[in-house]
Tab-separated table of C-alpha atoms in Angstrom:
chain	number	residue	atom	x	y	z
A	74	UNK	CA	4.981	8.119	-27.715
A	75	UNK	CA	1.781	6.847	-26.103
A	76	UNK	CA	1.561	2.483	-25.413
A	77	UNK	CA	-1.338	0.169	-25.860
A	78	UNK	CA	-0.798	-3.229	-25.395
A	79	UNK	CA	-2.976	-5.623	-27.342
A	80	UNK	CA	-4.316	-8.590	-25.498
A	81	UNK	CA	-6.017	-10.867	-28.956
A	82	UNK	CA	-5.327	-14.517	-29.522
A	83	UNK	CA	-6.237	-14.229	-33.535
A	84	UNK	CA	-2.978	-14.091	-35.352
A	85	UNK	CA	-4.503	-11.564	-37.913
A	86	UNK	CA	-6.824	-9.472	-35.918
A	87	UNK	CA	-3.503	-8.777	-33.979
A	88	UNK	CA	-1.119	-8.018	-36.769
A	89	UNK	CA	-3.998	-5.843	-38.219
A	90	UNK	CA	-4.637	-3.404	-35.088
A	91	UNK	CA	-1.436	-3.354	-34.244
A	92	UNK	CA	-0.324	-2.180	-38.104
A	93	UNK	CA	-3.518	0.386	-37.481
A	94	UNK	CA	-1.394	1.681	-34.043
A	95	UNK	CA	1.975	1.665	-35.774
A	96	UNK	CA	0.729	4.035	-38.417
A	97	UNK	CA	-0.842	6.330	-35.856
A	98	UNK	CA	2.295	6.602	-34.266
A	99	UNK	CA	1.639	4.499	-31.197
A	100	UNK	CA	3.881	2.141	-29.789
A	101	UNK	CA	2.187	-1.290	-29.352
A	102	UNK	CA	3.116	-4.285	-27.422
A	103	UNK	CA	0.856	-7.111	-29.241
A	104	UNK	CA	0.517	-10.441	-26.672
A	105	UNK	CA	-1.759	-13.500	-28.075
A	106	UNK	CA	-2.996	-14.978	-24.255
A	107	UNK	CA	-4.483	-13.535	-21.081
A	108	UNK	CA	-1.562	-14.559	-18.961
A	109	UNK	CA	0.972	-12.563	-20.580
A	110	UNK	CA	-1.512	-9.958	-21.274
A	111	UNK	CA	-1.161	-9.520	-17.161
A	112	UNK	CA	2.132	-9.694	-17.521
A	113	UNK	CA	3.075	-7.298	-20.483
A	114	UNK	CA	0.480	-4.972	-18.528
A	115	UNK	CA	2.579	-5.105	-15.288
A	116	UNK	CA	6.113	-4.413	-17.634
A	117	UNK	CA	5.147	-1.821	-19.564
A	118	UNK	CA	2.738	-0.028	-18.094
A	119	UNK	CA	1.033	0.851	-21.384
A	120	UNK	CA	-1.890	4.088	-21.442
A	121	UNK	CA	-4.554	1.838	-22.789
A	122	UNK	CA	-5.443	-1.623	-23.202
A	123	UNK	CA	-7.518	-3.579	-26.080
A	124	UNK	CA	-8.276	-6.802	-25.151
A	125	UNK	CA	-10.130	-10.195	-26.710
A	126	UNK	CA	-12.994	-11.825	-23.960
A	127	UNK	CA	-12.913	-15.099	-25.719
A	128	UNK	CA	-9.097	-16.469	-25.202
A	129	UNK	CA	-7.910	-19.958	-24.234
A	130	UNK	CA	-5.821	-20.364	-20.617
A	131	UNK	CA	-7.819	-16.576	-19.411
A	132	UNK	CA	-10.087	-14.898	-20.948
A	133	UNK	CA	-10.648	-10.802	-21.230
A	134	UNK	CA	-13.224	-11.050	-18.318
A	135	UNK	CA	-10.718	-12.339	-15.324
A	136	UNK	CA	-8.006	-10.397	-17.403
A	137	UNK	CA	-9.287	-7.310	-16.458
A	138	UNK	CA	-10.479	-8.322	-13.214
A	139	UNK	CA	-6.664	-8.776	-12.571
A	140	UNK	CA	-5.329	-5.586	-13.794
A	141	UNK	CA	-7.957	-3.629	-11.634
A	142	UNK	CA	-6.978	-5.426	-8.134
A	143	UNK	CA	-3.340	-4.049	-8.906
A	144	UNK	CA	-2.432	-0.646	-8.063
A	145	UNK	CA	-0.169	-0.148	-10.719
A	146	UNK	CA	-2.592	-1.439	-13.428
A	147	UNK	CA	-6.075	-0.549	-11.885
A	148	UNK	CA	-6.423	2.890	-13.589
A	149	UNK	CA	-5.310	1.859	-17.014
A	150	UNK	CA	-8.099	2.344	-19.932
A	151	UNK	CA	-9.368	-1.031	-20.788
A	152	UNK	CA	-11.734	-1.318	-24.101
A	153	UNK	CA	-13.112	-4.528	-24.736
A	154	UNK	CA	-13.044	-5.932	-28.499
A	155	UNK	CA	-15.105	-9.032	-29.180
A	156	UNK	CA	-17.665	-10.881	-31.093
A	157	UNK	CA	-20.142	-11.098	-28.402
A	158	UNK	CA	-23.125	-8.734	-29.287
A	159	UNK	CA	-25.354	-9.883	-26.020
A	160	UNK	CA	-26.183	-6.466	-23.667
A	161	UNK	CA	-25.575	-9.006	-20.632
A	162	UNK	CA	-21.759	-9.414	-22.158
A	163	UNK	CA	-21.404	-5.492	-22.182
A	164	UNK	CA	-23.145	-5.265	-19.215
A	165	UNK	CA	-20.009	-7.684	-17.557
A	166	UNK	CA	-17.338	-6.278	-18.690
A	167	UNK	CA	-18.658	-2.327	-17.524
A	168	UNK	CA	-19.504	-3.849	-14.309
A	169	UNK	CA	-15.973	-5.474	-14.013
A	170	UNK	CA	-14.531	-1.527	-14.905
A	171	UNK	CA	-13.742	-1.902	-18.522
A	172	UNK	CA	-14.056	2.121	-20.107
A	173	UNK	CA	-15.634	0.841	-23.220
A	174	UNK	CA	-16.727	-1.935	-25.201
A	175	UNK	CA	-16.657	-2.614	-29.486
A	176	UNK	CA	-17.963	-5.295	-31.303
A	177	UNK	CA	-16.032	-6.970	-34.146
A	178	UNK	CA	-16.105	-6.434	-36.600
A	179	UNK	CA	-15.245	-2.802	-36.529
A	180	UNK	CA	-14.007	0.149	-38.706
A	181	UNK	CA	-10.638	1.243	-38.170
A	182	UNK	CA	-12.089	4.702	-37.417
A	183	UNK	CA	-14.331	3.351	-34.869
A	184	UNK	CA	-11.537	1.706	-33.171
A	185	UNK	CA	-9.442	4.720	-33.154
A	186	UNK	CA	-12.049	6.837	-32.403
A	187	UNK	CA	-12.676	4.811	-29.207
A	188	UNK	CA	-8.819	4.702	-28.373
A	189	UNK	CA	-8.495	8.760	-28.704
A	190	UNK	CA	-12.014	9.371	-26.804
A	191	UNK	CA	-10.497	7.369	-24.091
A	192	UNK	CA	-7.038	8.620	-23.623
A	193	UNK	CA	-8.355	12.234	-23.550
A	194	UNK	CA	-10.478	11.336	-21.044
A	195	UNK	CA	-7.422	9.696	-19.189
A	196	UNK	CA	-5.746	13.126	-19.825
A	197	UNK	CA	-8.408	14.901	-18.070
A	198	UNK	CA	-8.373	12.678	-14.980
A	199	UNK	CA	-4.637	12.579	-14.615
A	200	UNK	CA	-4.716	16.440	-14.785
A	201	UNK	CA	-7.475	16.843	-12.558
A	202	UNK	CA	-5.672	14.274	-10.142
A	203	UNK	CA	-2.403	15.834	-10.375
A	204	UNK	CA	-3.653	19.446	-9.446
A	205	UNK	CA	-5.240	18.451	-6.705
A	206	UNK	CA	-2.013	16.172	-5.341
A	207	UNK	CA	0.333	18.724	-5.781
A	208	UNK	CA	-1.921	20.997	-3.801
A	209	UNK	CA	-1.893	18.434	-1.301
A	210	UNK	CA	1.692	18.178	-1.058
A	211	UNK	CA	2.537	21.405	-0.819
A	212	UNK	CA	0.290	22.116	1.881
A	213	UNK	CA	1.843	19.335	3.568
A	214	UNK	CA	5.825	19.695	2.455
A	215	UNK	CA	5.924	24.080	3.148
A	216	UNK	CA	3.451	24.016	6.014
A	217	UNK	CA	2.892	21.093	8.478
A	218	UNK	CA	7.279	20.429	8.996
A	219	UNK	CA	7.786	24.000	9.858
A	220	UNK	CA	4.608	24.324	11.792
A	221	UNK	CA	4.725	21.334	13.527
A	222	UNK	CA	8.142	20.068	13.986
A	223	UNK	CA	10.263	23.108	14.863
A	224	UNK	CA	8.299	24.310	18.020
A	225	UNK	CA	8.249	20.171	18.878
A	226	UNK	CA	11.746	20.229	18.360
A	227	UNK	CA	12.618	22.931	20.963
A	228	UNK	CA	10.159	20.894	23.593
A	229	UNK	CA	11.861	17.538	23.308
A	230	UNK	CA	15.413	19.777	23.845
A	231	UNK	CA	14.434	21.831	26.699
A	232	UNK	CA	12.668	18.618	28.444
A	233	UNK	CA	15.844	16.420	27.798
A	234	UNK	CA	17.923	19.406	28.998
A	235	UNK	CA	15.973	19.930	32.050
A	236	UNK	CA	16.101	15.631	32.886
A	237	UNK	CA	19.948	15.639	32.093
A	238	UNK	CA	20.797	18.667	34.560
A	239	UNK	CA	17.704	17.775	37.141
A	240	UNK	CA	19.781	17.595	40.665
A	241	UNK	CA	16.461	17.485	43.213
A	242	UNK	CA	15.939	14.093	44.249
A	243	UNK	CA	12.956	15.311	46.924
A	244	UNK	CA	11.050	16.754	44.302
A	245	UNK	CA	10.171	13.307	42.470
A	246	UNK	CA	6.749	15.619	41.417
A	247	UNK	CA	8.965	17.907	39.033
A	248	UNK	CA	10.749	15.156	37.667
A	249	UNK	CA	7.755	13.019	36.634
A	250	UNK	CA	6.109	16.137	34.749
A	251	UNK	CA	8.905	16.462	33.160
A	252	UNK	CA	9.417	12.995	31.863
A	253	UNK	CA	5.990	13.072	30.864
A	254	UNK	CA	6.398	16.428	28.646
A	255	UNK	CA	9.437	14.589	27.234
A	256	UNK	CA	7.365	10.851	26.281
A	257	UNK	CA	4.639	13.021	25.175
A	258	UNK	CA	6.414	15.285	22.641
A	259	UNK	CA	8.543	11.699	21.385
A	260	UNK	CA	4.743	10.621	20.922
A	261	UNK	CA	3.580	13.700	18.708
A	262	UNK	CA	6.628	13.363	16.914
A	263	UNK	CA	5.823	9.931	16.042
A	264	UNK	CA	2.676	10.925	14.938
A	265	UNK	CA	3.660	14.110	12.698
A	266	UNK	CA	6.080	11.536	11.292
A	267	UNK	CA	3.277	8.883	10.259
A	268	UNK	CA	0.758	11.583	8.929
A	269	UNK	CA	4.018	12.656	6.754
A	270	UNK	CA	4.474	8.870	5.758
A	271	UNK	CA	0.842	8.298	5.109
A	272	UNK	CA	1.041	11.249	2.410
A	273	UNK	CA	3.458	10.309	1.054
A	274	UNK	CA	2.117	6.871	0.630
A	275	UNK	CA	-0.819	8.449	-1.401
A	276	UNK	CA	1.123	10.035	-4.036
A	277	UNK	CA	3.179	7.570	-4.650
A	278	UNK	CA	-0.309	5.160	-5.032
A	279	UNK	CA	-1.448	7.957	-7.572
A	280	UNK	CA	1.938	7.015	-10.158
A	281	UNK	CA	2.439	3.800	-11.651
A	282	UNK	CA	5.835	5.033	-12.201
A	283	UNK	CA	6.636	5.705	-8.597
A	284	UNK	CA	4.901	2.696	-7.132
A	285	UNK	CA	7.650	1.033	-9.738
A	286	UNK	CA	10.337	2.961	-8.394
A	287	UNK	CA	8.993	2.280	-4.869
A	288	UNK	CA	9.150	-2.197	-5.995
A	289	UNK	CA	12.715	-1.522	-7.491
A	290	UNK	CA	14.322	-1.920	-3.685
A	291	UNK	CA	15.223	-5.455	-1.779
A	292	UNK	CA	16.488	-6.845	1.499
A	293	UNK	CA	18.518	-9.207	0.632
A	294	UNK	CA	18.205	-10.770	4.941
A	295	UNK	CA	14.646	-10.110	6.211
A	296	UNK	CA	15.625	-12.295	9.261
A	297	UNK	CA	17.947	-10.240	11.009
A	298	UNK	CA	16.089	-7.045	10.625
A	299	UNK	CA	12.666	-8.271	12.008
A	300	UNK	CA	14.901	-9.606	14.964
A	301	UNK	CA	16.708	-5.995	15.537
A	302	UNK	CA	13.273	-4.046	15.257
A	303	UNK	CA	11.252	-6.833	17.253
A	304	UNK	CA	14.106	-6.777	20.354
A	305	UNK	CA	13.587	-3.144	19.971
A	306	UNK	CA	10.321	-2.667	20.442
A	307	UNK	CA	9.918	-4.676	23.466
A	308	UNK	CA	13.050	-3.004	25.105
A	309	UNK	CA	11.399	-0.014	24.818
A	310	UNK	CA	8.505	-1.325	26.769
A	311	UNK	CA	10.475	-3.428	29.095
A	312	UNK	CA	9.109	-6.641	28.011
A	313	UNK	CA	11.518	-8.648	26.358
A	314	UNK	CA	10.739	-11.827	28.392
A	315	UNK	CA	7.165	-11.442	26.190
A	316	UNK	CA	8.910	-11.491	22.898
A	317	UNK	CA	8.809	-14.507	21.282
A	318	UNK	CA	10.459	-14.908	17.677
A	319	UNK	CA	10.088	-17.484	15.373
A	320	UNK	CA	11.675	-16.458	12.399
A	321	UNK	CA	12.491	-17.592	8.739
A	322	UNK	CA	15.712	-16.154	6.495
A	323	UNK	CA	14.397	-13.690	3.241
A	324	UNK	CA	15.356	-11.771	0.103
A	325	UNK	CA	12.533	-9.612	-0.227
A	326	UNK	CA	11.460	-7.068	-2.975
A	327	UNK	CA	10.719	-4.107	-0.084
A	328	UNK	CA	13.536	-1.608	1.318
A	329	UNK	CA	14.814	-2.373	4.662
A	330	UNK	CA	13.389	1.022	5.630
A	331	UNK	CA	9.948	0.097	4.354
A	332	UNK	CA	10.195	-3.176	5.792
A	333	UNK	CA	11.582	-1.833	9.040
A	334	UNK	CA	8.433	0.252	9.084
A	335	UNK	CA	5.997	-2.411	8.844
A	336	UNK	CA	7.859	-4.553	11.949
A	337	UNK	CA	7.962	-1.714	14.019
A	338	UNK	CA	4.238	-0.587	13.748
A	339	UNK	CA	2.885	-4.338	14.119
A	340	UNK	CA	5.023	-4.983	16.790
A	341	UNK	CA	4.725	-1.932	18.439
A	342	UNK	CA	0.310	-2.066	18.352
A	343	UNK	CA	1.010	-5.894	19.976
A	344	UNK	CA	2.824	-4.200	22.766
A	345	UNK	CA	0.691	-1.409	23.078
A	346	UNK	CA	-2.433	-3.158	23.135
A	347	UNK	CA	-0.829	-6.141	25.441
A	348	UNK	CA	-0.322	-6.284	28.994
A	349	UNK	CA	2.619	-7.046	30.475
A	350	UNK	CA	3.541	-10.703	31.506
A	351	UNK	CA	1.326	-12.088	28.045
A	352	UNK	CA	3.192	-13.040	24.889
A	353	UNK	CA	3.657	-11.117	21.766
A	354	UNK	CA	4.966	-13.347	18.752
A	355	UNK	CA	6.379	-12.949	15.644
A	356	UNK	CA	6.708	-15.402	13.351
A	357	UNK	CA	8.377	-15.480	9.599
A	358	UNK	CA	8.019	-18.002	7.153
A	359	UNK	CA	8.225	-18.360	3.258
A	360	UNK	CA	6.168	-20.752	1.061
A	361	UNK	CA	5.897	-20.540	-2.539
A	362	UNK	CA	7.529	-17.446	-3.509
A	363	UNK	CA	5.895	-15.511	-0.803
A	364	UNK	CA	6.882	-14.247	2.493
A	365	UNK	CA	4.874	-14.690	5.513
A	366	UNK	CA	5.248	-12.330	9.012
A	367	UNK	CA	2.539	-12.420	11.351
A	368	UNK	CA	2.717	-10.524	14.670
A	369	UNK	CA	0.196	-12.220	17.144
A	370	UNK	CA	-0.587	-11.051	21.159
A	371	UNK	CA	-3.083	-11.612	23.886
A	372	UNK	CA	-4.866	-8.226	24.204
A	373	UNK	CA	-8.058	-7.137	24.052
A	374	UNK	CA	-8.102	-7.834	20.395
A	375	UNK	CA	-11.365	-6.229	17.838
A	376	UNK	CA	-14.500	-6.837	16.848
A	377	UNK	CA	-15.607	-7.774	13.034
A	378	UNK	CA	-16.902	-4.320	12.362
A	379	UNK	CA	-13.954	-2.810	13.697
A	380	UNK	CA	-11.942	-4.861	11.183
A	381	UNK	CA	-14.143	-3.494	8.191
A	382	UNK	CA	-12.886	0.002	9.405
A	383	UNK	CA	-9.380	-0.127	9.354
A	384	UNK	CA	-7.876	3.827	8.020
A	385	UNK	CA	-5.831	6.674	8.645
A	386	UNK	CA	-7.968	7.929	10.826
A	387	UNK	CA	-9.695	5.257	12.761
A	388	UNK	CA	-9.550	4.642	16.330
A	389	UNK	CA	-11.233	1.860	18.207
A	390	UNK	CA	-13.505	2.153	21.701
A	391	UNK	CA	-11.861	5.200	21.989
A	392	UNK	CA	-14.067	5.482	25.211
A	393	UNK	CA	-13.346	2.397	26.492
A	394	UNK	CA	-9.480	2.389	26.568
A	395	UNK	CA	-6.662	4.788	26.444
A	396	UNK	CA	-5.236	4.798	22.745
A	397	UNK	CA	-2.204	6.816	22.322
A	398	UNK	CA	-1.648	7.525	18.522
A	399	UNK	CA	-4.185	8.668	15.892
A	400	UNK	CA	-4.823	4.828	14.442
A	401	UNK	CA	-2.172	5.397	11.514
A	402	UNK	CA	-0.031	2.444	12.326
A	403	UNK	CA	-2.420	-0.469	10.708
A	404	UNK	CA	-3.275	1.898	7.556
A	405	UNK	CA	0.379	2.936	6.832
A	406	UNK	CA	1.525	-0.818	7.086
A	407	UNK	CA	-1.428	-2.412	5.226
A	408	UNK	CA	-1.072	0.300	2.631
A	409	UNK	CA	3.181	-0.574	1.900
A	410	UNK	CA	2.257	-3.909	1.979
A	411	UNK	CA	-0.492	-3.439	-1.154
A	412	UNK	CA	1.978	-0.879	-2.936
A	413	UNK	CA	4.790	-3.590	-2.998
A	414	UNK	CA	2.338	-6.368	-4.368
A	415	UNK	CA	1.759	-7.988	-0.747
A	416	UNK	CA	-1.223	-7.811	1.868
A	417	UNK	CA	-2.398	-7.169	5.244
A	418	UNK	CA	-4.762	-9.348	7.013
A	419	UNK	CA	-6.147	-9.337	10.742
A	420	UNK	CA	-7.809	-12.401	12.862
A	421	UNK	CA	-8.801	-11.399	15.901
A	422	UNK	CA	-11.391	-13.061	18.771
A	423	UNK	CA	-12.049	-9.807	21.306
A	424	UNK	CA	-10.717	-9.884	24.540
A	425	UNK	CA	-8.220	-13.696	23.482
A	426	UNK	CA	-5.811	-12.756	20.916
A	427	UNK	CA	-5.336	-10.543	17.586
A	428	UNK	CA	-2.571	-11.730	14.838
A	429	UNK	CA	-1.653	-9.444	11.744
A	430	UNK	CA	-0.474	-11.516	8.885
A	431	UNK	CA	1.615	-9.240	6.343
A	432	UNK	CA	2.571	-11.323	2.979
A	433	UNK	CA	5.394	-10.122	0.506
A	434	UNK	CA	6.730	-10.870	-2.487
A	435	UNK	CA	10.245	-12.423	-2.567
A	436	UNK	CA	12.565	-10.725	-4.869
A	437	UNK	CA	13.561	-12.466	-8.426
A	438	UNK	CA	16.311	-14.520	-8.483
């Protein structure tokens, strides 16, 4: 059974389309304000929304505007239906992304003729979408793991094989070729593993239903994690004099791997980008329901165009500098941040310091 949600503050107008929807079969949730419209939308997830412009506390107008800055709402079929008869009203709401627009009053087949025209067209899009995802995943799951992986998977063995069992202390040449075969293949693996991620990422964006499966997870101590990946990372590096922490207990609505994930690219880019001796910080905090982790270092930092560009596939003065990685790191976090209801933002002055600021939501009490 398909939902609409209704979104009208007039007591009749309300009970009348939604006694319209119940006799078509459809199951409606019926709200009388703007605010819990938003909310009821983010619950239920309905397959179309009617909605008022004129309501007290938010009207239709930032209603929608709402809906469509949230991943789980923005694709949703939103018809206006209101009193205002002005083009420049119309005009507004299409702007904003609203599918279509009626005028009260209307007929009861008009509005149901606008409801069905819409969720066919819904129909369309979600096959179309779906086709075309599924082709995308399995391209990715039945070719790029087997193609990729296994012959990696022998060269990370054999190097570590040849390391473990190397007995010629003279020939330092040998050994350093083969330590670099070995960091390079751990590098390509890392990489195979983030294009994976980043896919994976994108279908997931595609279903409201798994981007609500994906917010159903918590860590219930935020804290200790960000320490263990953060003392990690600059092990790794052999910088933990550099590491400073600053940190603030949290039960957040992400999974510790997802969370995990985030830390370790931010932290790992600060490094990376960072010479040795300057200081890499990370700092937690929480104010007002959301949680706050910033990773901030002294490197060469980016420009403001190179902060418009931030994707799966960007790298920055490639020319310039040696860049190991393919740029994924910034897109995969920003992108599990948005999925989970949070953000990613980036300050940076070129060549004096660079701080990514992640925000999440705390989980409900």
């Amino acid at each position: 059974m398909q939902k609409i949600l209704v979104i009208e503050d007039e007591f009749e107008i309300r009970e009348n389309i939604t006694e319209l929807l119940h006799a078509q079969n459809f199951q409606v949730i019926a709200v009388e304000n703007g605010i819990k419209g938003i909310t009821a939308a983010q619950t239920h997830i309905p397959d179309l929304i009617i909605c008022d412009i004129s309501m007290p506390e938010l009207d239709g107008y930032r209603v929608l505007e709402a809906l469509r800055h949230e991943p789980i709402t923005a694709s949703i079929p939103f018809i206006f239906l209101t009193a205002f008869v002005e083009k420049s009203n119309t005009r507004k709401g299409m702007e904003l992304g609203a599918d279509d627009y009626l005028t009260k009053p209307c007929t009861p087949a008009e509005l149901l003729s606008a409801i069905a025209a819409r969720l066919a067209k819904q129909a369309t899009r979600d096959r179309q979408q779906s086709e075309k995802l599924e082709e995308l995943r399995q391209s990715i799951i039945l070719s790029l793991p087997h193609e990729l992986r296994t012959p990696l998977n022998g060269i990370l063995a054999s190097s570590e094989l040849l390391l473990m069992h190397f007995d010629q202390p003279e020939d330092a040449d040998t050994r350093e070729m083969i330590e670099l075969i070995n960091i390079s293949g751990k590098r390509l693996y890392r990489l195979i593993q983030n294009f994976l991620l980043y896919a994976e990422l994108e279908l997931i964006a595609a279903s409201p239903e798994q981007i609500k499966a994906l917010q159903a997870h918590s860590t219930p101590c935020a804290e200790a994690l960000v320490t263990e990946k953060a003392v990690y990372q600059a092990q790794q590096v052999h910088r933990q004099p550099d590491l400073e922490l600053e940190l603030e207990d949290a039960y957040l609505q992400i999974s510790p791997t997802r969370l995990m994930k985030i830390v370790d690219e931010l932290v790992d880019n600060a490094f990376k980008f960072s010479v040795p001796g300057t200081p890499v910080k990370v700092a937690c905090q929480v104010s007002q329901g959301i949680f706050t982790l910033s990773v901030s270092d002294k490197g060469r930092g980016m420009k403001p165009e190179q902060l418009m560009q931030i994707g799966a596939h960007m790298q920055f003065d490639r020319k310039l500098y040696e860049q190991q990685g393919s740029g994924l790191g910034l897109a995969i976090a920003k992108r599990l941040a948005e999925l989970h209801g949070g953000s990613l933002s980036i300050e940076s002055v070129p060549a004096e310091q660079t701080t990514v600021t992640v925000k999440l939501p705390l989980a409900p009490e």
